[in-house]
mmCIF file of C-alpha atoms and ligand atoms in Angstrom:
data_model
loop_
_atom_site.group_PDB
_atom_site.id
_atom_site.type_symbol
_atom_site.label_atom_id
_atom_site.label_comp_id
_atom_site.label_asym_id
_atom_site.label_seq_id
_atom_site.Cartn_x
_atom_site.Cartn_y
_atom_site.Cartn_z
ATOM 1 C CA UNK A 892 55.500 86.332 -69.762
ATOM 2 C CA UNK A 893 57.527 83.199 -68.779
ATOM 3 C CA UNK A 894 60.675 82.916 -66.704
ATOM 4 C CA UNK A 895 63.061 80.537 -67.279
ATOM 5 C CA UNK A 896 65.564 79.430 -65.285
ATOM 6 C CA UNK A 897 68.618 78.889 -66.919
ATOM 7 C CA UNK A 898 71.028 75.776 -65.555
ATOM 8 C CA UNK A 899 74.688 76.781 -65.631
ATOM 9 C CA UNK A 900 76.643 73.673 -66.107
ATOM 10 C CA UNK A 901 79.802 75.010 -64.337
ATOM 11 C CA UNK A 902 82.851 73.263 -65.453
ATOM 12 C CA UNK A 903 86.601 72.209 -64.781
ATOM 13 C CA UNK A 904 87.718 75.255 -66.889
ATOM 14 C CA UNK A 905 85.748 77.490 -64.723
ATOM 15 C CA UNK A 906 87.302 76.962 -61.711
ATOM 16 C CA UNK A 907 91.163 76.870 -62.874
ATOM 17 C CA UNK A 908 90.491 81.145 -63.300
ATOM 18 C CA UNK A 909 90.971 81.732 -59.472
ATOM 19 C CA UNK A 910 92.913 80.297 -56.580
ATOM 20 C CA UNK A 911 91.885 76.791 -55.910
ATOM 21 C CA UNK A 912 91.309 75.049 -52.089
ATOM 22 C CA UNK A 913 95.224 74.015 -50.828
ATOM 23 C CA UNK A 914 93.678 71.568 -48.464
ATOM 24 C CA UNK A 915 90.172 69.948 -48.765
ATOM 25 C CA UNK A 916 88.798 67.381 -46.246
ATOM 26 C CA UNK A 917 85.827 64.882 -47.429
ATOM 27 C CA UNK A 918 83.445 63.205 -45.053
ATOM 28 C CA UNK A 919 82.906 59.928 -46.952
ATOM 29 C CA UNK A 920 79.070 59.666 -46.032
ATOM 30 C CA UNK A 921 75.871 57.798 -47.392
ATOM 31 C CA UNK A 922 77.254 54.783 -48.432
ATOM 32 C CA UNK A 923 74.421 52.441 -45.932
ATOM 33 C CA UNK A 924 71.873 54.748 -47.535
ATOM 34 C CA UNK A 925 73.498 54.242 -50.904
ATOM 35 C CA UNK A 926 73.010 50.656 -50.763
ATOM 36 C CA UNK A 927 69.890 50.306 -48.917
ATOM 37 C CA UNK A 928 68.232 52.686 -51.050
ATOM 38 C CA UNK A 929 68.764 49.503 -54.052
ATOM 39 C CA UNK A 930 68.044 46.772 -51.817
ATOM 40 C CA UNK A 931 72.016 45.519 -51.661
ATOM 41 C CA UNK A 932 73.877 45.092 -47.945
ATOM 42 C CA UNK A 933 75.602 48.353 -46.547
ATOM 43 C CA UNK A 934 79.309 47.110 -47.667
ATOM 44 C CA UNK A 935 77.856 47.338 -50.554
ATOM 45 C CA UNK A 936 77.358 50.745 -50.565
ATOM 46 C CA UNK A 937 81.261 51.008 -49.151
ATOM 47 C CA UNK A 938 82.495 49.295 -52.317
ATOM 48 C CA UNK A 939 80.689 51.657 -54.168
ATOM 49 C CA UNK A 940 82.300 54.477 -51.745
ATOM 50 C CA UNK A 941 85.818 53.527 -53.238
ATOM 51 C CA UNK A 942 85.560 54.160 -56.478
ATOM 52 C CA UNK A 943 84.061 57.926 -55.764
ATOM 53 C CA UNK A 944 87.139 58.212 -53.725
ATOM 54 C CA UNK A 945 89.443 57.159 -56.387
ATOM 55 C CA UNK A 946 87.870 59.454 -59.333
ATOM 56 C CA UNK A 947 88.289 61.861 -56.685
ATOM 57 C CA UNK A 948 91.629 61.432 -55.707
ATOM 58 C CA UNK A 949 92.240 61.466 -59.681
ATOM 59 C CA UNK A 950 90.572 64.612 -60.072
ATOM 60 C CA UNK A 951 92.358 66.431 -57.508
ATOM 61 C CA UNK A 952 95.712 65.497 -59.036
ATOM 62 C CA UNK A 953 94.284 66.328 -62.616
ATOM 63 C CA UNK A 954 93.951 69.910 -61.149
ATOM 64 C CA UNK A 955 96.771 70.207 -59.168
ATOM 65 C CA UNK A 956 95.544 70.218 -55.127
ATOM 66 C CA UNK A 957 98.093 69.622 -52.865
ATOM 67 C CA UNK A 958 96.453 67.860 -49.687
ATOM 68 C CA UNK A 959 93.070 66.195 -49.318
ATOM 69 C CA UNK A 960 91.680 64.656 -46.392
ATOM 70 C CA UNK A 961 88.959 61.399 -46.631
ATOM 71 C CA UNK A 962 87.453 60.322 -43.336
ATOM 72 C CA UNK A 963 87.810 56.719 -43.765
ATOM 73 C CA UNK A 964 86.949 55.198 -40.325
ATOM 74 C CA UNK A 965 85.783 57.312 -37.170
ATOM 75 C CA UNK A 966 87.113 56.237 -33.564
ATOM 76 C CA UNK A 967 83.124 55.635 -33.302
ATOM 77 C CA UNK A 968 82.955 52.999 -36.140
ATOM 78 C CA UNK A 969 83.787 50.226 -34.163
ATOM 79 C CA UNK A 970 80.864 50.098 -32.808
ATOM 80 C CA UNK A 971 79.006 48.916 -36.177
ATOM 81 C CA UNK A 972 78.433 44.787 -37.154
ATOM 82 C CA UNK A 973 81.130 43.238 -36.763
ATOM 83 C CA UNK A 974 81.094 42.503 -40.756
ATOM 84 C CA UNK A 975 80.940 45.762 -41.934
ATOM 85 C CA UNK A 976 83.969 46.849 -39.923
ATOM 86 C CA UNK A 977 85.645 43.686 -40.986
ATOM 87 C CA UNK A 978 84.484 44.837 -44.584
ATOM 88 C CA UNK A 979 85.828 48.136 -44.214
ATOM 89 C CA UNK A 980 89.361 46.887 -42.964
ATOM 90 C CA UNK A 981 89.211 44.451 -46.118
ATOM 91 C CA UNK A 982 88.480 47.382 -48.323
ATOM 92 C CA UNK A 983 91.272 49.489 -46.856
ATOM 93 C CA UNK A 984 93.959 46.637 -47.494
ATOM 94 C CA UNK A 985 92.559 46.271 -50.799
ATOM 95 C CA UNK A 986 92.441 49.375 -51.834
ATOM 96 C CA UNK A 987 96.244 49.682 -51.086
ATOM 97 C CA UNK A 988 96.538 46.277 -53.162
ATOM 98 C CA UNK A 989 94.880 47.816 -55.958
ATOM 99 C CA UNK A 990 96.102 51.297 -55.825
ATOM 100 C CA UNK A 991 99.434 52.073 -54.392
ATOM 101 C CA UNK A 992 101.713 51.720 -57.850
ATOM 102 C CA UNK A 993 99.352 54.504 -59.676
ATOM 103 C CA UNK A 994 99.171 56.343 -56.332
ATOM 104 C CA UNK A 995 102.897 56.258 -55.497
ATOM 105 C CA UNK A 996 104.056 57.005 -59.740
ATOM 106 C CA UNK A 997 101.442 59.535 -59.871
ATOM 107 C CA UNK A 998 103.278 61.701 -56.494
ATOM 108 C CA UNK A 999 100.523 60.535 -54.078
ATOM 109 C CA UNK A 1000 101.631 60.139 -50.886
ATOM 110 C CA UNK A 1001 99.549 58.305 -48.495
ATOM 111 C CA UNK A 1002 99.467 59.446 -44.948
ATOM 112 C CA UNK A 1003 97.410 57.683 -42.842
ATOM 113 C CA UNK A 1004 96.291 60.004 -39.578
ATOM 114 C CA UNK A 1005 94.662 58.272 -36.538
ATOM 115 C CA UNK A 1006 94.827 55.697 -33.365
ATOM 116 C CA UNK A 1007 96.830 53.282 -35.937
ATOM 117 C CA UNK A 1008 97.838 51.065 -33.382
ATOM 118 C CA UNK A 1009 94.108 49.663 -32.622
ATOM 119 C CA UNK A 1010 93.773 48.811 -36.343
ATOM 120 C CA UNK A 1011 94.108 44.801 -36.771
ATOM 121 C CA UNK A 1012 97.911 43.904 -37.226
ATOM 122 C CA UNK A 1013 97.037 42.889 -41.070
ATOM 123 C CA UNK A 1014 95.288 46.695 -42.091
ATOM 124 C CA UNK A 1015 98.196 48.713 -40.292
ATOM 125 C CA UNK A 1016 101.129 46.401 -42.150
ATOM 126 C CA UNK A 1017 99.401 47.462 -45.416
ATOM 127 C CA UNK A 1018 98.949 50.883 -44.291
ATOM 128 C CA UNK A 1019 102.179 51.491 -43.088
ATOM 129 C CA UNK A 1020 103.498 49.994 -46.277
ATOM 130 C CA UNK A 1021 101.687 52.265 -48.200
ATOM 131 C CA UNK A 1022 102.722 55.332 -46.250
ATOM 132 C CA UNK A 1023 106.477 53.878 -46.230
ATOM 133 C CA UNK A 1024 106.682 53.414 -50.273
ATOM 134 C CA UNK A 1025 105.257 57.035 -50.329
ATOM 135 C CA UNK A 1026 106.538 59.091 -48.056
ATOM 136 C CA UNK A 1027 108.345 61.241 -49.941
ATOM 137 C CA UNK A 1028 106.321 61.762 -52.895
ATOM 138 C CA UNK A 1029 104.758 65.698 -52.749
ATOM 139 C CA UNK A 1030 102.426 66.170 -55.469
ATOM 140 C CA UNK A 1031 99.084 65.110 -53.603
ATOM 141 C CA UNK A 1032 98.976 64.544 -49.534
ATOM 142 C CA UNK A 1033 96.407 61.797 -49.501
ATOM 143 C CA UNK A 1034 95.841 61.913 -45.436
ATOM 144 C CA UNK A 1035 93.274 58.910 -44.557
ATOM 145 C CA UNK A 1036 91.793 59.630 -41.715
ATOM 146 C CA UNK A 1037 91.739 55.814 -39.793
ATOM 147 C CA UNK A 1038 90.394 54.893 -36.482
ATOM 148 C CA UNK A 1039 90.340 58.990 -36.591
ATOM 149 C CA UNK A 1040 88.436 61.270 -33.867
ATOM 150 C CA UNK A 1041 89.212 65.107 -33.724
ATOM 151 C CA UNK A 1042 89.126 64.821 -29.662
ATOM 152 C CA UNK A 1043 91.315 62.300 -29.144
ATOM 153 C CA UNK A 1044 93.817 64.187 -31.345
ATOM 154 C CA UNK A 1045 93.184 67.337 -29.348
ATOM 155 C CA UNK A 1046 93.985 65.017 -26.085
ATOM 156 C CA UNK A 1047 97.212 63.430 -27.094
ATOM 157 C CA UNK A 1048 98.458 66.877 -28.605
ATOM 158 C CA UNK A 1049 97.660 68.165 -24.733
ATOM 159 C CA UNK A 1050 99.996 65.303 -23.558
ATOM 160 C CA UNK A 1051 102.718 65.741 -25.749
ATOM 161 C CA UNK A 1052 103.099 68.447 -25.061
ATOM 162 C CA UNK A 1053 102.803 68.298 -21.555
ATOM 163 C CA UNK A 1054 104.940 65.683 -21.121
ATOM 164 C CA UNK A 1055 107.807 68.038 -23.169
ATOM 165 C CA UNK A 1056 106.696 71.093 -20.183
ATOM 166 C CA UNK A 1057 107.711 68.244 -17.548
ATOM 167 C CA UNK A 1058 110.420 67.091 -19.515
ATOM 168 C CA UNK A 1059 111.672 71.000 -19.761
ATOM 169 C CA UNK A 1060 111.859 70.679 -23.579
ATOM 170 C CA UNK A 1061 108.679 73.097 -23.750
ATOM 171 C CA UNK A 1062 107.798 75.933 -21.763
ATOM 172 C CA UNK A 1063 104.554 77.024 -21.107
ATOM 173 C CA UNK A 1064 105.294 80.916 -22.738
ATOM 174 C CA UNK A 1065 105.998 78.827 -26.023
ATOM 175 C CA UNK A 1066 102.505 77.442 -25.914
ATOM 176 C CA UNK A 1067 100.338 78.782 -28.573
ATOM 177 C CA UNK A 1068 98.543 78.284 -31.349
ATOM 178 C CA UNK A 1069 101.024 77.350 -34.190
ATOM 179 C CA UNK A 1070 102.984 75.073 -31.530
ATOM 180 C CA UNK A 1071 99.747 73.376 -30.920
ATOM 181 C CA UNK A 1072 99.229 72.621 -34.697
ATOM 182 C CA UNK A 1073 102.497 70.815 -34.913
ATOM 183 C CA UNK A 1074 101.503 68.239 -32.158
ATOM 184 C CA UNK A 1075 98.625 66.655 -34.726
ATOM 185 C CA UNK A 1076 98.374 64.754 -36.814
ATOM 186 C CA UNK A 1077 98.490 67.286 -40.071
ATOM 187 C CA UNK A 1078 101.682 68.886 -38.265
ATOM 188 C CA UNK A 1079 103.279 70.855 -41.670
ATOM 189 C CA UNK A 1080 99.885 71.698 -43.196
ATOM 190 C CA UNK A 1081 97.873 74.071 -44.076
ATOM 191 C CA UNK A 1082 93.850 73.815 -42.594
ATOM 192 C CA UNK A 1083 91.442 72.552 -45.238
ATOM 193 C CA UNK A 1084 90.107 75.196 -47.208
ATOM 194 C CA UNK A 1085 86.833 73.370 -48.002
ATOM 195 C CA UNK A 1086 85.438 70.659 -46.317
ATOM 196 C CA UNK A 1087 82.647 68.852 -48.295
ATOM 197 C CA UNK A 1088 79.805 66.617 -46.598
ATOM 198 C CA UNK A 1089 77.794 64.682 -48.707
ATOM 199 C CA UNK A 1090 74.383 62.810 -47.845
ATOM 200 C CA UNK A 1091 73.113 66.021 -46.062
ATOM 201 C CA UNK A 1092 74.139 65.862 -42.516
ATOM 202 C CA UNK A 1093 75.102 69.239 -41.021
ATOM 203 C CA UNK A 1094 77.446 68.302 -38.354
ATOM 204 C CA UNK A 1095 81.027 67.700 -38.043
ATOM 205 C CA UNK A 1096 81.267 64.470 -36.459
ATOM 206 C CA UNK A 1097 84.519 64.665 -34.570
ATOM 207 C CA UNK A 1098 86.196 65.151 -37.976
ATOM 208 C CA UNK A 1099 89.603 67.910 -38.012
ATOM 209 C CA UNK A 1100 87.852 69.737 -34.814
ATOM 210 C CA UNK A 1101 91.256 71.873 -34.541
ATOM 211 C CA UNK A 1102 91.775 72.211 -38.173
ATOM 212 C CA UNK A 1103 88.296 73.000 -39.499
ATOM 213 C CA UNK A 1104 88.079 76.457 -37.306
ATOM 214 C CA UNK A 1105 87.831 78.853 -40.424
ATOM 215 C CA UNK A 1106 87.174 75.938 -42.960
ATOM 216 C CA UNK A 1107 83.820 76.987 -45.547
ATOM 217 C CA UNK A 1108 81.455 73.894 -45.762
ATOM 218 C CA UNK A 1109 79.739 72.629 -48.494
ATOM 219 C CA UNK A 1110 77.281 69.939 -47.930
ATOM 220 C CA UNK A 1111 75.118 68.358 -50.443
ATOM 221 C CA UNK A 1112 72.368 65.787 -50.528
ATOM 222 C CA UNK A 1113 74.320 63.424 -53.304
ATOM 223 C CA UNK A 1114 75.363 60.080 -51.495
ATOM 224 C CA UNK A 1115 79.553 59.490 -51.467
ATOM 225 C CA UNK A 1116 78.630 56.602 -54.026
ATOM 226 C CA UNK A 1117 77.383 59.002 -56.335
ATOM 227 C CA UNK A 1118 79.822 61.774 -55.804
ATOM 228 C CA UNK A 1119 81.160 62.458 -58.970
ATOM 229 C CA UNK A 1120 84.316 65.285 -59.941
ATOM 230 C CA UNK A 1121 81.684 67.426 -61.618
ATOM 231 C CA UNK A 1122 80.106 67.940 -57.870
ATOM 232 C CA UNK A 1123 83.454 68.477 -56.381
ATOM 233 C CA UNK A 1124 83.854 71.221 -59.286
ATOM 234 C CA UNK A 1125 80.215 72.696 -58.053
ATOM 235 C CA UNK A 1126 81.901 72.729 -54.269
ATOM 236 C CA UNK A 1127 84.775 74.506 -55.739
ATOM 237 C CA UNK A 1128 83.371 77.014 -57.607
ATOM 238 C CA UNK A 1129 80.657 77.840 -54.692
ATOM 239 C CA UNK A 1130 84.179 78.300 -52.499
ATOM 240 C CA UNK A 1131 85.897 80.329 -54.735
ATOM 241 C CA UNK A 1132 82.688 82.785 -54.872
ATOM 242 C CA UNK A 1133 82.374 82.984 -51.196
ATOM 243 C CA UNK A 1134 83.462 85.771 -48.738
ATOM 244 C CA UNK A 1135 86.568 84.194 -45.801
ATOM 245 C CA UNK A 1136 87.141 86.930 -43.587
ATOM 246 C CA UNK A 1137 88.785 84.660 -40.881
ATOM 247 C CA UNK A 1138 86.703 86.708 -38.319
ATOM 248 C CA UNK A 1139 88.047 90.077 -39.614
ATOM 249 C CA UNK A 1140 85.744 92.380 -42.142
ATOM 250 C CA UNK A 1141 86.624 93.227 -45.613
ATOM 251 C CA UNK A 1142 86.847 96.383 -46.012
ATOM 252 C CA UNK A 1143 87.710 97.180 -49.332
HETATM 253 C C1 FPP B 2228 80.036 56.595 -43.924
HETATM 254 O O1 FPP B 2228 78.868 56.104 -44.566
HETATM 255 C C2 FPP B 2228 81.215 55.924 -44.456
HETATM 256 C C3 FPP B 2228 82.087 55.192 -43.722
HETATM 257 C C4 FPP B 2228 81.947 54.973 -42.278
HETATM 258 C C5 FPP B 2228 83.250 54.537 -44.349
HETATM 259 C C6 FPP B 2228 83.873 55.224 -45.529
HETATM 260 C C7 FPP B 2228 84.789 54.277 -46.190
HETATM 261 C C8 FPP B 2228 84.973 54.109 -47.506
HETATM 262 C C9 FPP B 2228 84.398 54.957 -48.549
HETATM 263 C C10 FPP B 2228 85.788 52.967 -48.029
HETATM 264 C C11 FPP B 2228 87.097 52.668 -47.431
HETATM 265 C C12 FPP B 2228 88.103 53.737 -47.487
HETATM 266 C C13 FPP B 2228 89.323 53.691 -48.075
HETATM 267 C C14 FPP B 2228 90.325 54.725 -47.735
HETATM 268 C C15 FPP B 2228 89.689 52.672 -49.049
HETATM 269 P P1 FPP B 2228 77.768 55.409 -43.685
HETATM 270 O O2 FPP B 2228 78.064 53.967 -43.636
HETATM 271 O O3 FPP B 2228 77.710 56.076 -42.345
HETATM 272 O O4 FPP B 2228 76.475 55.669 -44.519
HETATM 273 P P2 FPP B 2228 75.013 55.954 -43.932
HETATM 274 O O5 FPP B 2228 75.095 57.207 -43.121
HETATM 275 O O6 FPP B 2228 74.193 56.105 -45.164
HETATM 276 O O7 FPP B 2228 74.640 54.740 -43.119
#
């Protein structure tokens, strides 16, 4: 007797019957391999990155999630060519050229998170222009994570608030864990729900190291160039089906 293995297509619909992710964070990974893989330069492969992020920034406003986080640029990035971080600065700016009207009529509001002021003086007047115009839009937090690293936000949280202990605007007794949450960068958020990794690493990377503490992974072998809504629909359905117990046990 044969067994066949029947492929469930899971789709948009299926998802919208239970609680979606609040908060999901993307690492935006595989674009070298992307390109490399068809003989083109690695900013290539970062071109290619863009337009994933943009039917994915669509997608999450056709379904309604509040905040999604793209690592865009890692406090460890600078050490690449010279030309592909110059690329990637490019991209950023013209991105923001392309994209902001849409973004900003469609309730996006971009919130760039990161050492900002390393960024060359033309990316961060863009950026800040961007985050300016949108500010007050609420329908989608788009937080780009820019010259971002998850210890260095740990470490200037520790001397904020420090310095407010000195200053006798904190005392230590108030120190906790929801005061600490307000001294980064996502201060007023919730934690990402579901952080997604394509290209198949299984590591963090210095990416949300406070926020992702009871985050569920999903990682995948698909490249970021060829990370399409129907796999962010897989990720979400494969959350929605899984156990959090936020280091309790469910009892019922
Ligand atoms: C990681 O792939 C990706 C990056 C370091 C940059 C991601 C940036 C973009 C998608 C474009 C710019 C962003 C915005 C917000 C417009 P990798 O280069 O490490 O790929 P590899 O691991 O295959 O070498």
């Amino acid at each position: 007797m044969a067994f066949f293995s029947r492929k469930v297509n899971i789709e948009k619909k299926d998802i919208l019957k239970k609680p979606l992710p609040k908060h999901i964070a993307i690492i935006m990974d595989g674009n070298g391999r992307w390109a490399t893989k068809r003989g083109l330069p690695r900013v290539a492969g970062h071109r290619a990155g863009v337009e994933s992020l943009k039917n994915i920034v669509e997608f999450c406003l056709e379904i309604n999630i509040p905040y999604l986080t793209v690592y865009a640029f890692s406090t460890e990035n600078w050490k690449r060519p010279r030309e592909e971080v110059n690329t990637l600065m490019n991209l950023m700016v013209e991105y923001i050229q392309k994209e902001l009207e849409i973004l900003d009529k469609n309730g996006v509001r971009i919130n760039p998170i990161g050492k900002l002021d390393d960024l060359p003086v033309y990316t961060l007047e863009y950026i800040t222009n961007a985050y300016l115009q949108t500010k007050n839009n609420n329908r989608l937090v788009l937080n780009v994570a820019l010259n971002y690293g998850g210890r260095a936000e740990i470490i200037q949280a520790v001397r904020m608030i420090s310095e407010n202990v000195k200053k006798g605007i904190l005392t230590i007794d108030e120190v906790n864990e929801n005061l600490f949450s307000q001294y980064l960068y996502t201060t007023n958020q919730p934690d990402p729900d579901l952080m997604i990794r394509p290209s198949g690493e299984m590591r963090i990377s210095n990416f949300l190291l406070w926020q992702l503490a009871y985050t569920e992974l999903w990682v995948t072998n698909v490249l970021w160039p060829d990370f399409k809504p129907h796999h962010l629909i897989k990720a979400i359905y494969d959350f929605q089906n899984r156990e959090r117990r936020f280091g309790g046990l469910n009892l019922n």
